[in-house]
PDB file of C-alpha atoms and ligand atoms in Angstrom:
ATOM      1  CA  UNK V   1     123.880  31.828 -36.448  1.00 89.00           C
ATOM      2  CA  UNK V   2     123.088  35.125 -38.099  1.00 97.00           C
ATOM      3  CA  UNK V   3     119.449  36.259 -38.216  1.00 98.00           C
ATOM      4  CA  UNK V   4     119.059  37.648 -41.704  1.00 98.00           C
ATOM      5  CA  UNK V   5     116.381  38.224 -44.311  1.00 98.00           C
ATOM      6  CA  UNK V   6     115.159  40.874 -46.694  1.00 98.00           C
ATOM      7  CA  UNK V   7     112.279  43.180 -47.473  1.00 98.00           C
ATOM      8  CA  UNK V   8     109.364  41.195 -48.967  1.00 98.00           C
ATOM      9  CA  UNK V   9     105.792  41.877 -50.050  1.00 96.00           C
ATOM     10  CA  UNK V  10     103.073  40.951 -47.544  1.00 95.00           C
ATOM     11  CA  UNK V  11     100.346  41.102 -50.212  1.00 94.00           C
ATOM     12  CA  UNK V  12      99.712  37.337 -49.973  1.00 95.00           C
ATOM     13  CA  UNK V  13      99.649  37.312 -46.187  1.00 96.00           C
ATOM     14  CA  UNK V  14     101.890  36.439 -43.261  1.00 98.00           C
ATOM     15  CA  UNK V  15     102.065  32.706 -43.777  1.00 97.00           C
ATOM     16  CA  UNK V  16     103.063  33.147 -47.414  1.00 98.00           C
ATOM     17  CA  UNK V  17     105.748  35.698 -46.627  1.00 98.00           C
ATOM     18  CA  UNK V  18     107.157  33.388 -43.935  1.00 98.00           C
ATOM     19  CA  UNK V  19     107.404  30.508 -46.400  1.00 98.00           C
ATOM     20  CA  UNK V  20     108.937  32.796 -49.010  1.00 98.00           C
ATOM     21  CA  UNK V  21     111.538  34.008 -46.516  1.00 98.00           C
ATOM     22  CA  UNK V  22     112.382  30.447 -45.533  1.00 98.00           C
ATOM     23  CA  UNK V  23     112.762  29.449 -49.187  1.00 98.00           C
ATOM     24  CA  UNK V  24     115.608  31.933 -49.653  1.00 98.00           C
ATOM     25  CA  UNK V  25     117.445  30.995 -46.446  1.00 98.00           C
ATOM     26  CA  UNK V  26     116.043  33.843 -44.362  1.00 98.00           C
ATOM     27  CA  UNK V  27     114.899  33.623 -40.752  1.00 98.00           C
ATOM     28  CA  UNK V  28     113.516  37.140 -40.551  1.00 99.00           C
ATOM     29  CA  UNK V  29     112.039  39.677 -43.014  1.00 98.00           C
ATOM     30  CA  UNK V  30     110.623  43.155 -43.322  1.00 98.00           C
ATOM     31  CA  UNK V  31     107.316  44.229 -44.858  1.00 98.00           C
ATOM     32  CA  UNK V  32     105.326  47.426 -45.350  1.00 96.00           C
ATOM     33  CA  UNK V  33     102.296  47.644 -43.083  1.00 94.00           C
ATOM     34  CA  UNK V  34     100.419  49.243 -46.014  1.00 90.00           C
ATOM     35  CA  UNK V  35     101.209  50.871 -49.334  1.00 86.00           C
ATOM     36  CA  UNK V  36     104.561  52.653 -48.775  1.00 81.00           C
ATOM     37  CA  UNK V  37     102.935  55.860 -50.049  1.00 82.00           C
ATOM     38  CA  UNK V  38     100.324  55.588 -47.285  1.00 74.00           C
ATOM     39  CA  UNK V  39      96.648  54.913 -47.745  1.00 76.00           C
ATOM     40  CA  UNK V  40      94.277  52.462 -46.186  1.00 83.00           C
ATOM     41  CA  UNK V  41      95.624  49.179 -44.854  1.00 86.00           C
ATOM     42  CA  UNK V  42      94.205  45.800 -45.744  1.00 85.00           C
ATOM     43  CA  UNK V  43      92.433  44.119 -42.817  1.00 88.00           C
ATOM     44  CA  UNK V  44      94.616  41.619 -40.994  1.00 92.00           C
ATOM     45  CA  UNK V  45      93.502  38.017 -41.385  1.00 96.00           C
ATOM     46  CA  UNK V  46      93.725  36.789 -37.770  1.00 97.00           C
ATOM     47  CA  UNK V  47      93.907  33.144 -38.809  1.00 98.00           C
ATOM     48  CA  UNK V  48      96.764  33.831 -41.244  1.00 98.00           C
ATOM     49  CA  UNK V  49      98.651  35.788 -38.575  1.00 98.00           C
ATOM     50  CA  UNK V  50      98.189  32.936 -36.072  1.00 98.00           C
ATOM     51  CA  UNK V  51      99.520  30.467 -38.649  1.00 98.00           C
ATOM     52  CA  UNK V  52     102.558  32.660 -39.163  1.00 98.00           C
ATOM     53  CA  UNK V  53     103.187  32.893 -35.404  1.00 98.00           C
ATOM     54  CA  UNK V  54     103.230  29.101 -35.206  1.00 98.00           C
ATOM     55  CA  UNK V  55     105.423  28.847 -38.321  1.00 98.00           C
ATOM     56  CA  UNK V  56     107.893  31.356 -36.857  1.00 98.00           C
ATOM     57  CA  UNK V  57     108.093  29.406 -33.604  1.00 98.00           C
ATOM     58  CA  UNK V  58     108.642  26.081 -35.368  1.00 98.00           C
ATOM     59  CA  UNK V  59     111.271  27.502 -37.700  1.00 98.00           C
ATOM     60  CA  UNK V  60     113.076  29.547 -35.037  1.00 98.00           C
ATOM     61  CA  UNK V  61     112.483  32.816 -36.854  1.00 98.00           C
ATOM     62  CA  UNK V  62     113.945  35.927 -35.278  1.00 98.00           C
ATOM     63  CA  UNK V  63     111.837  39.030 -34.681  1.00 98.00           C
ATOM     64  CA  UNK V  64     110.433  40.539 -37.881  1.00 98.00           C
ATOM     65  CA  UNK V  65     110.327  44.208 -38.837  1.00 98.00           C
ATOM     66  CA  UNK V  66     107.245  46.071 -40.023  1.00 98.00           C
ATOM     67  CA  UNK V  67     108.047  49.291 -41.891  1.00 98.00           C
ATOM     68  CA  UNK V  68     105.763  52.322 -41.662  1.00 97.00           C
ATOM     69  CA  UNK V  69     104.805  54.089 -44.925  1.00 95.00           C
ATOM     70  CA  UNK V  70     107.266  56.734 -46.150  1.00 93.00           C
ATOM     71  CA  UNK V  71     104.548  59.383 -46.097  1.00 93.00           C
ATOM     72  CA  UNK V  72     104.223  59.089 -42.325  1.00 96.00           C
ATOM     73  CA  UNK V  73     105.736  62.378 -41.116  1.00 98.00           C
ATOM     74  CA  UNK V  74     105.215  63.116 -37.417  1.00 98.00           C
ATOM     75  CA  UNK V  75     106.987  66.492 -37.731  1.00 98.00           C
ATOM     76  CA  UNK V  76     105.332  67.997 -40.792  1.00 98.00           C
ATOM     77  CA  UNK V  77     104.345  71.662 -40.617  1.00 98.00           C
ATOM     78  CA  UNK V  78     100.902  70.635 -41.850  1.00 98.00           C
ATOM     79  CA  UNK V  79      98.357  69.668 -39.153  1.00 97.00           C
ATOM     80  CA  UNK V  80      96.567  67.251 -41.477  1.00 96.00           C
ATOM     81  CA  UNK V  81      99.824  65.416 -42.300  1.00 97.00           C
ATOM     82  CA  UNK V  82     100.664  65.079 -38.609  1.00 97.00           C
ATOM     83  CA  UNK V  83      97.149  63.848 -37.830  1.00 97.00           C
ATOM     84  CA  UNK V  84      97.472  61.292 -40.635  1.00 95.00           C
ATOM     85  CA  UNK V  85     100.821  60.136 -39.203  1.00 97.00           C
ATOM     86  CA  UNK V  86      99.298  59.654 -35.772  1.00 97.00           C
ATOM     87  CA  UNK V  87      96.288  57.798 -37.140  1.00 96.00           C
ATOM     88  CA  UNK V  88      98.406  55.437 -39.254  1.00 96.00           C
ATOM     89  CA  UNK V  89     100.941  54.874 -36.463  1.00 97.00           C
ATOM     90  CA  UNK V  90      98.300  54.048 -33.844  1.00 97.00           C
ATOM     91  CA  UNK V  91      96.394  51.799 -36.269  1.00 96.00           C
ATOM     92  CA  UNK V  92      99.577  49.951 -37.297  1.00 97.00           C
ATOM     93  CA  UNK V  93     100.528  49.337 -33.655  1.00 98.00           C
ATOM     94  CA  UNK V  94      97.083  47.887 -33.022  1.00 97.00           C
ATOM     95  CA  UNK V  95      97.471  45.597 -36.049  1.00 97.00           C
ATOM     96  CA  UNK V  96     100.968  44.520 -34.983  1.00 98.00           C
ATOM     97  CA  UNK V  97      99.457  42.778 -31.959  1.00 98.00           C
ATOM     98  CA  UNK V  98      98.305  40.017 -34.339  1.00 98.00           C
ATOM     99  CA  UNK V  99     102.019  39.169 -34.649  1.00 98.00           C
ATOM    100  CA  UNK V 100     103.165  40.070 -31.135  1.00 98.00           C
ATOM    101  CA  UNK V 101     106.699  40.784 -29.882  1.00 98.00           C
ATOM    102  CA  UNK V 102     108.095  42.156 -33.130  1.00 98.00           C
ATOM    103  CA  UNK V 103     109.393  45.511 -34.388  1.00 99.00           C
ATOM    104  CA  UNK V 104     107.753  48.536 -36.029  1.00 98.00           C
ATOM    105  CA  UNK V 105     110.304  50.722 -37.820  1.00 98.00           C
ATOM    106  CA  UNK V 106     109.630  54.290 -38.938  1.00 98.00           C
ATOM    107  CA  UNK V 107     111.509  57.248 -40.384  1.00 98.00           C
ATOM    108  CA  UNK V 108     111.515  59.853 -37.595  1.00 98.00           C
ATOM    109  CA  UNK V 109     110.387  62.499 -40.060  1.00 98.00           C
ATOM    110  CA  UNK V 110     111.310  65.642 -41.964  1.00 98.00           C
ATOM    111  CA  UNK V 111     110.979  68.967 -40.157  1.00 98.00           C
ATOM    112  CA  UNK V 112     110.436  70.790 -43.496  1.00 98.00           C
ATOM    113  CA  UNK V 113     112.222  73.940 -42.370  1.00 97.00           C
ATOM    114  CA  UNK V 114     110.848  74.161 -38.821  1.00 97.00           C
ATOM    115  CA  UNK V 115     114.238  73.117 -37.450  1.00 98.00           C
ATOM    116  CA  UNK V 116     115.297  69.860 -35.852  1.00 97.00           C
ATOM    117  CA  UNK V 117     114.439  71.023 -32.284  1.00 98.00           C
ATOM    118  CA  UNK V 118     110.800  71.566 -33.274  1.00 98.00           C
ATOM    119  CA  UNK V 119     110.835  68.336 -35.271  1.00 98.00           C
ATOM    120  CA  UNK V 120     112.174  66.336 -32.351  1.00 98.00           C
ATOM    121  CA  UNK V 121     109.530  67.776 -30.021  1.00 98.00           C
ATOM    122  CA  UNK V 122     106.733  66.829 -32.435  1.00 98.00           C
ATOM    123  CA  UNK V 123     108.090  63.280 -32.786  1.00 98.00           C
ATOM    124  CA  UNK V 124     108.398  62.891 -28.997  1.00 98.00           C
ATOM    125  CA  UNK V 125     104.880  64.235 -28.446  1.00 98.00           C
ATOM    126  CA  UNK V 126     103.409  61.813 -30.973  1.00 98.00           C
ATOM    127  CA  UNK V 127     105.235  58.848 -29.419  1.00 98.00           C
ATOM    128  CA  UNK V 128     104.070  59.825 -25.932  1.00 98.00           C
ATOM    129  CA  UNK V 129     100.474  60.000 -27.152  1.00 98.00           C
ATOM    130  CA  UNK V 130     100.399  56.605 -28.842  1.00 98.00           C
ATOM    131  CA  UNK V 131     102.816  54.228 -27.091  1.00 98.00           C
ATOM    132  CA  UNK V 132     101.022  52.035 -24.597  1.00 98.00           C
ATOM    133  CA  UNK V 133     102.303  49.975 -21.660  1.00 98.00           C
ATOM    134  CA  UNK V 134     100.347  46.932 -22.893  1.00 98.00           C
ATOM    135  CA  UNK V 135     101.811  46.821 -26.415  1.00 98.00           C
ATOM    136  CA  UNK V 136     104.250  43.993 -27.187  1.00 98.00           C
ATOM    137  CA  UNK V 137     105.761  45.778 -30.194  1.00 98.00           C
ATOM    138  CA  UNK V 138     109.005  47.719 -29.896  1.00 99.00           C
ATOM    139  CA  UNK V 139     109.015  50.851 -32.065  1.00 99.00           C
ATOM    140  CA  UNK V 140     112.279  51.513 -33.906  1.00 99.00           C
ATOM    141  CA  UNK V 141     113.621  54.871 -35.055  1.00 99.00           C
ATOM    142  CA  UNK V 142     115.529  54.357 -38.307  1.00 98.00           C
ATOM    143  CA  UNK V 143     118.901  56.097 -38.691  1.00 98.00           C
ATOM    144  CA  UNK V 144     118.530  58.457 -41.664  1.00 98.00           C
ATOM    145  CA  UNK V 145     120.900  59.774 -44.338  1.00 98.00           C
ATOM    146  CA  UNK V 146     120.102  63.440 -43.666  1.00 98.00           C
ATOM    147  CA  UNK V 147     118.638  64.219 -47.081  1.00 98.00           C
ATOM    148  CA  UNK V 148     116.395  67.284 -47.206  1.00 97.00           C
ATOM    149  CA  UNK V 149     115.283  68.192 -43.688  1.00 98.00           C
ATOM    150  CA  UNK V 150     115.336  64.661 -42.280  1.00 98.00           C
ATOM    151  CA  UNK V 151     115.533  64.322 -38.514  1.00 98.00           C
ATOM    152  CA  UNK V 152     117.521  61.414 -37.085  1.00 98.00           C
ATOM    153  CA  UNK V 153     120.682  61.274 -39.172  1.00 98.00           C
ATOM    154  CA  UNK V 154     122.845  62.220 -36.201  1.00 98.00           C
ATOM    155  CA  UNK V 155     122.946  59.867 -33.228  1.00 98.00           C
ATOM    156  CA  UNK V 156     122.415  62.910 -30.954  1.00 98.00           C
ATOM    157  CA  UNK V 157     118.982  63.561 -32.502  1.00 98.00           C
ATOM    158  CA  UNK V 158     117.892  59.952 -31.990  1.00 98.00           C
ATOM    159  CA  UNK V 159     119.135  60.125 -28.388  1.00 98.00           C
ATOM    160  CA  UNK V 160     117.118  63.302 -27.837  1.00 98.00           C
ATOM    161  CA  UNK V 161     113.957  61.635 -29.139  1.00 98.00           C
ATOM    162  CA  UNK V 162     114.465  58.590 -26.914  1.00 98.00           C
ATOM    163  CA  UNK V 163     115.228  60.869 -23.983  1.00 98.00           C
ATOM    164  CA  UNK V 164     111.809  62.511 -24.337  1.00 98.00           C
ATOM    165  CA  UNK V 165     109.847  59.268 -24.601  1.00 98.00           C
ATOM    166  CA  UNK V 166     108.152  58.165 -21.385  1.00 98.00           C
ATOM    167  CA  UNK V 167     107.801  54.444 -22.168  1.00 98.00           C
ATOM    168  CA  UNK V 168     111.479  53.895 -22.986  1.00 98.00           C
ATOM    169  CA  UNK V 169     111.241  50.101 -23.005  1.00 98.00           C
ATOM    170  CA  UNK V 170     108.981  50.410 -26.086  1.00 98.00           C
ATOM    171  CA  UNK V 171     111.589  52.250 -28.171  1.00 98.00           C
ATOM    172  CA  UNK V 172     114.771  51.247 -29.990  1.00 98.00           C
ATOM    173  CA  UNK V 173     116.839  52.023 -33.071  1.00 99.00           C
ATOM    174  CA  UNK V 174     117.257  50.307 -36.444  1.00 99.00           C
ATOM    175  CA  UNK V 175     120.620  51.103 -38.034  1.00 99.00           C
ATOM    176  CA  UNK V 176     120.567  51.372 -41.839  1.00 99.00           C
ATOM    177  CA  UNK V 177     124.123  50.905 -43.141  1.00 99.00           C
ATOM    178  CA  UNK V 178     123.471  52.931 -46.326  1.00 99.00           C
ATOM    179  CA  UNK V 179     121.929  55.774 -44.336  1.00 98.00           C
ATOM    180  CA  UNK V 180     124.593  56.008 -41.591  1.00 98.00           C
ATOM    181  CA  UNK V 181     127.339  55.934 -44.222  1.00 99.00           C
ATOM    182  CA  UNK V 182     125.631  58.659 -46.266  1.00 98.00           C
ATOM    183  CA  UNK V 183     125.135  60.588 -43.017  1.00 98.00           C
ATOM    184  CA  UNK V 184     128.913  60.620 -42.542  1.00 98.00           C
ATOM    185  CA  UNK V 185     129.590  57.702 -40.182  1.00 99.00           C
ATOM    186  CA  UNK V 186     132.563  55.801 -41.605  1.00 98.00           C
ATOM    187  CA  UNK V 187     131.615  52.168 -41.056  1.00 98.00           C
ATOM    188  CA  UNK V 188     134.233  51.184 -43.669  1.00 98.00           C
ATOM    189  CA  UNK V 189     137.384  52.527 -41.985  1.00 98.00           C
ATOM    190  CA  UNK V 190     136.201  53.083 -38.419  1.00 98.00           C
ATOM    191  CA  UNK V 191     133.439  50.631 -37.548  1.00 98.00           C
ATOM    192  CA  UNK V 192     134.531  50.381 -33.916  1.00 98.00           C
ATOM    193  CA  UNK V 193     134.597  54.172 -33.637  1.00 98.00           C
ATOM    194  CA  UNK V 194     131.065  54.478 -35.047  1.00 98.00           C
ATOM    195  CA  UNK V 195     129.641  51.802 -32.766  1.00 98.00           C
ATOM    196  CA  UNK V 196     131.465  53.269 -29.766  1.00 98.00           C
ATOM    197  CA  UNK V 197     129.926  56.663 -30.567  1.00 98.00           C
ATOM    198  CA  UNK V 198     126.501  55.021 -30.883  1.00 98.00           C
ATOM    199  CA  UNK V 199     127.021  53.380 -27.498  1.00 98.00           C
ATOM    200  CA  UNK V 200     128.072  56.627 -25.804  1.00 98.00           C
ATOM    201  CA  UNK V 201     125.309  58.754 -27.322  1.00 98.00           C
ATOM    202  CA  UNK V 202     122.350  56.346 -27.562  1.00 98.00           C
ATOM    203  CA  UNK V 203     123.446  53.105 -25.894  1.00 98.00           C
ATOM    204  CA  UNK V 204     123.978  49.830 -27.745  1.00 98.00           C
ATOM    205  CA  UNK V 205     121.187  48.241 -25.729  1.00 98.00           C
ATOM    206  CA  UNK V 206     118.800  50.392 -27.831  1.00 98.00           C
ATOM    207  CA  UNK V 207     120.121  48.960 -31.107  1.00 98.00           C
ATOM    208  CA  UNK V 208     117.527  46.335 -32.052  1.00 99.00           C
ATOM    209  CA  UNK V 209     117.756  45.739 -35.814  1.00 99.00           C
ATOM    210  CA  UNK V 210     119.785  46.461 -38.936  1.00 99.00           C
ATOM    211  CA  UNK V 211     119.005  47.422 -42.535  1.00 99.00           C
ATOM    212  CA  UNK V 212     121.917  46.000 -44.521  1.00 99.00           C
ATOM    213  CA  UNK V 213     122.508  47.929 -47.741  1.00 99.00           C
ATOM    214  CA  UNK V 214     125.440  49.094 -49.787  1.00 99.00           C
ATOM    215  CA  UNK V 215     125.396  52.779 -50.775  1.00 98.00           C
ATOM    216  CA  UNK V 216     125.632  54.157 -54.309  1.00 98.00           C
ATOM    217  CA  UNK V 217     126.587  57.533 -52.843  1.00 98.00           C
ATOM    218  CA  UNK V 218     129.796  58.348 -50.936  1.00 98.00           C
ATOM    219  CA  UNK V 219     130.433  58.888 -47.231  1.00 98.00           C
ATOM    220  CA  UNK V 220     128.713  62.020 -45.955  1.00 98.00           C
ATOM    221  CA  UNK V 221     126.809  62.610 -49.201  1.00 98.00           C
ATOM    222  CA  UNK V 222     123.415  62.810 -47.409  1.00 98.00           C
ATOM    223  CA  UNK V 223     121.931  60.956 -50.376  1.00 98.00           C
ATOM    224  CA  UNK V 224     119.827  57.823 -49.889  1.00 98.00           C
ATOM    225  CA  UNK V 225     120.546  55.425 -52.741  1.00 98.00           C
ATOM    226  CA  UNK V 226     120.721  51.736 -51.856  1.00 98.00           C
ATOM    227  CA  UNK V 227     123.019  49.426 -53.808  1.00 98.00           C
ATOM    228  CA  UNK V 228     123.431  45.664 -53.935  1.00 98.00           C
ATOM    229  CA  UNK V 229     126.030  44.280 -51.522  1.00 98.00           C
ATOM    230  CA  UNK V 230     129.417  44.931 -53.139  1.00 98.00           C
ATOM    231  CA  UNK V 231     128.037  47.300 -55.796  1.00 98.00           C
ATOM    232  CA  UNK V 232     128.421  50.476 -53.763  1.00 98.00           C
ATOM    233  CA  UNK V 233     130.794  52.689 -51.820  1.00 98.00           C
ATOM    234  CA  UNK V 234     130.709  50.579 -48.638  1.00 99.00           C
ATOM    235  CA  UNK V 235     131.668  47.300 -50.279  1.00 98.00           C
ATOM    236  CA  UNK V 236     131.092  43.638 -49.474  1.00 98.00           C
ATOM    237  CA  UNK V 237     134.079  43.250 -47.156  1.00 98.00           C
ATOM    238  CA  UNK V 238     133.066  46.161 -44.918  1.00 98.00           C
ATOM    239  CA  UNK V 239     129.479  44.864 -44.770  1.00 98.00           C
ATOM    240  CA  UNK V 240     130.736  41.388 -43.811  1.00 98.00           C
ATOM    241  CA  UNK V 241     132.841  42.933 -41.048  1.00 98.00           C
ATOM    242  CA  UNK V 242     129.747  44.878 -39.989  1.00 98.00           C
ATOM    243  CA  UNK V 243     127.502  41.819 -39.553  1.00 98.00           C
ATOM    244  CA  UNK V 244     130.287  39.908 -37.772  1.00 98.00           C
ATOM    245  CA  UNK V 245     130.762  42.651 -35.168  1.00 98.00           C
ATOM    246  CA  UNK V 246     129.821  41.547 -31.648  1.00 97.00           C
ATOM    247  CA  UNK V 247     127.388  44.478 -31.329  1.00 98.00           C
ATOM    248  CA  UNK V 248     125.552  43.449 -34.516  1.00 98.00           C
ATOM    249  CA  UNK V 249     125.767  39.685 -35.075  1.00 98.00           C
ATOM    250  CA  UNK V 250     122.828  38.713 -32.869  1.00 98.00           C
ATOM    251  CA  UNK V 251     120.366  41.332 -34.227  1.00 98.00           C
ATOM    252  CA  UNK V 252     117.772  40.749 -36.978  1.00 98.00           C
ATOM    253  CA  UNK V 253     119.366  41.973 -40.222  1.00 99.00           C
ATOM    254  CA  UNK V 254     117.185  42.979 -43.181  1.00 99.00           C
ATOM    255  CA  UNK V 255     118.485  43.530 -46.710  1.00 99.00           C
ATOM    256  CA  UNK V 256     116.840  46.425 -48.599  1.00 98.00           C
ATOM    257  CA  UNK V 257     119.029  46.068 -51.667  1.00 98.00           C
ATOM    258  CA  UNK V 258     117.588  46.317 -55.202  1.00 98.00           C
ATOM    259  CA  UNK V 259     117.185  42.573 -55.815  1.00 98.00           C
ATOM    260  CA  UNK V 260     114.846  39.817 -56.895  1.00 98.00           C
ATOM    261  CA  UNK V 261     114.432  36.722 -54.716  1.00 98.00           C
ATOM    262  CA  UNK V 262     117.460  34.953 -56.211  1.00 98.00           C
ATOM    263  CA  UNK V 263     119.586  38.045 -55.595  1.00 98.00           C
ATOM    264  CA  UNK V 264     118.422  38.201 -51.993  1.00 98.00           C
ATOM    265  CA  UNK V 265     119.133  34.480 -51.513  1.00 98.00           C
ATOM    266  CA  UNK V 266     122.708  35.037 -52.745  1.00 98.00           C
ATOM    267  CA  UNK V 267     123.277  38.005 -50.419  1.00 98.00           C
ATOM    268  CA  UNK V 268     121.849  36.093 -47.447  1.00 98.00           C
ATOM    269  CA  UNK V 269     124.194  33.209 -48.221  1.00 98.00           C
ATOM    270  CA  UNK V 270     127.152  35.594 -48.614  1.00 98.00           C
ATOM    271  CA  UNK V 271     126.533  36.970 -45.122  1.00 98.00           C
ATOM    272  CA  UNK V 272     125.861  33.584 -43.540  1.00 98.00           C
ATOM    273  CA  UNK V 273     129.106  32.256 -45.054  1.00 98.00           C
ATOM    274  CA  UNK V 274     130.983  35.278 -43.706  1.00 97.00           C
ATOM    275  CA  UNK V 275     130.236  34.332 -40.109  1.00 96.00           C
ATOM    276  CA  UNK V 276     131.052  30.609 -40.468  1.00 89.00           C
TER     277      UNK V 276
HETATM  278 FE1   FE Q 301     113.371  52.877 -44.153  1.00 87.90          FE
HETATM  279 FE1   FE Q 302     116.278  51.356 -44.377  1.00 87.90          FE
HETATM  280 ZN1   ZN Q 303     117.072  54.223 -47.628  1.00 87.90          ZN
END
């Protein structure tokens, strides 16, 4: 059985989001740890988190994915922005222990003209300062489209980051289908080739989760515009082949398509039917 869900709002708490996910046929989901533009996080309700943990166990939910705010940039050229990134990251990891053994996904960052080497070093340094042996959360680097000065749109850059991290068992990768396609990886005509390259450069054992999106923009466009499944340049058939692939089919898959709940339910069903 596929483990699939979508991005949902956590504003009503963990138990509510779990029930909402279940109601649309999901057995995983993604949520923002705080306002996607950053800012102060709401306190975690320990009782609500404990209820969710029990709900997830009873309903055989897969691991869930927390998403860091977009403003978190570990490789900014501004000291204050980097300090903010570190503060938010460390605080989020602490909060994630209320829902242990899940994933925390973040955009590696934008080097804003400092160059990817400098960017990668800043990202590695931040990870080495905040990852802890005791944490149960695995931190995921998201594959990016390469817009602006984004770091992490080439598998080599992600491999370099992982290479520099001391606590390697705390780090993995989340592959976003829209982003890799926009970055130039042809998952439509050469899925095996792309996943083989990922395996050689990063290692498939590091691939922990998927963002399943169609892309409004073409292959190699370096533009990040998500589309509904079948309404973009990747297409529904290629995305079905993607989720059915042996390297992908057992991972938690999260839709980040522009949809309401009914739209998400339909896309979840489309993918579940594809693997029957
Ligand atoms: Fe993202
Ligand atoms: Fe994504
Ligand atoms: Zn995106």
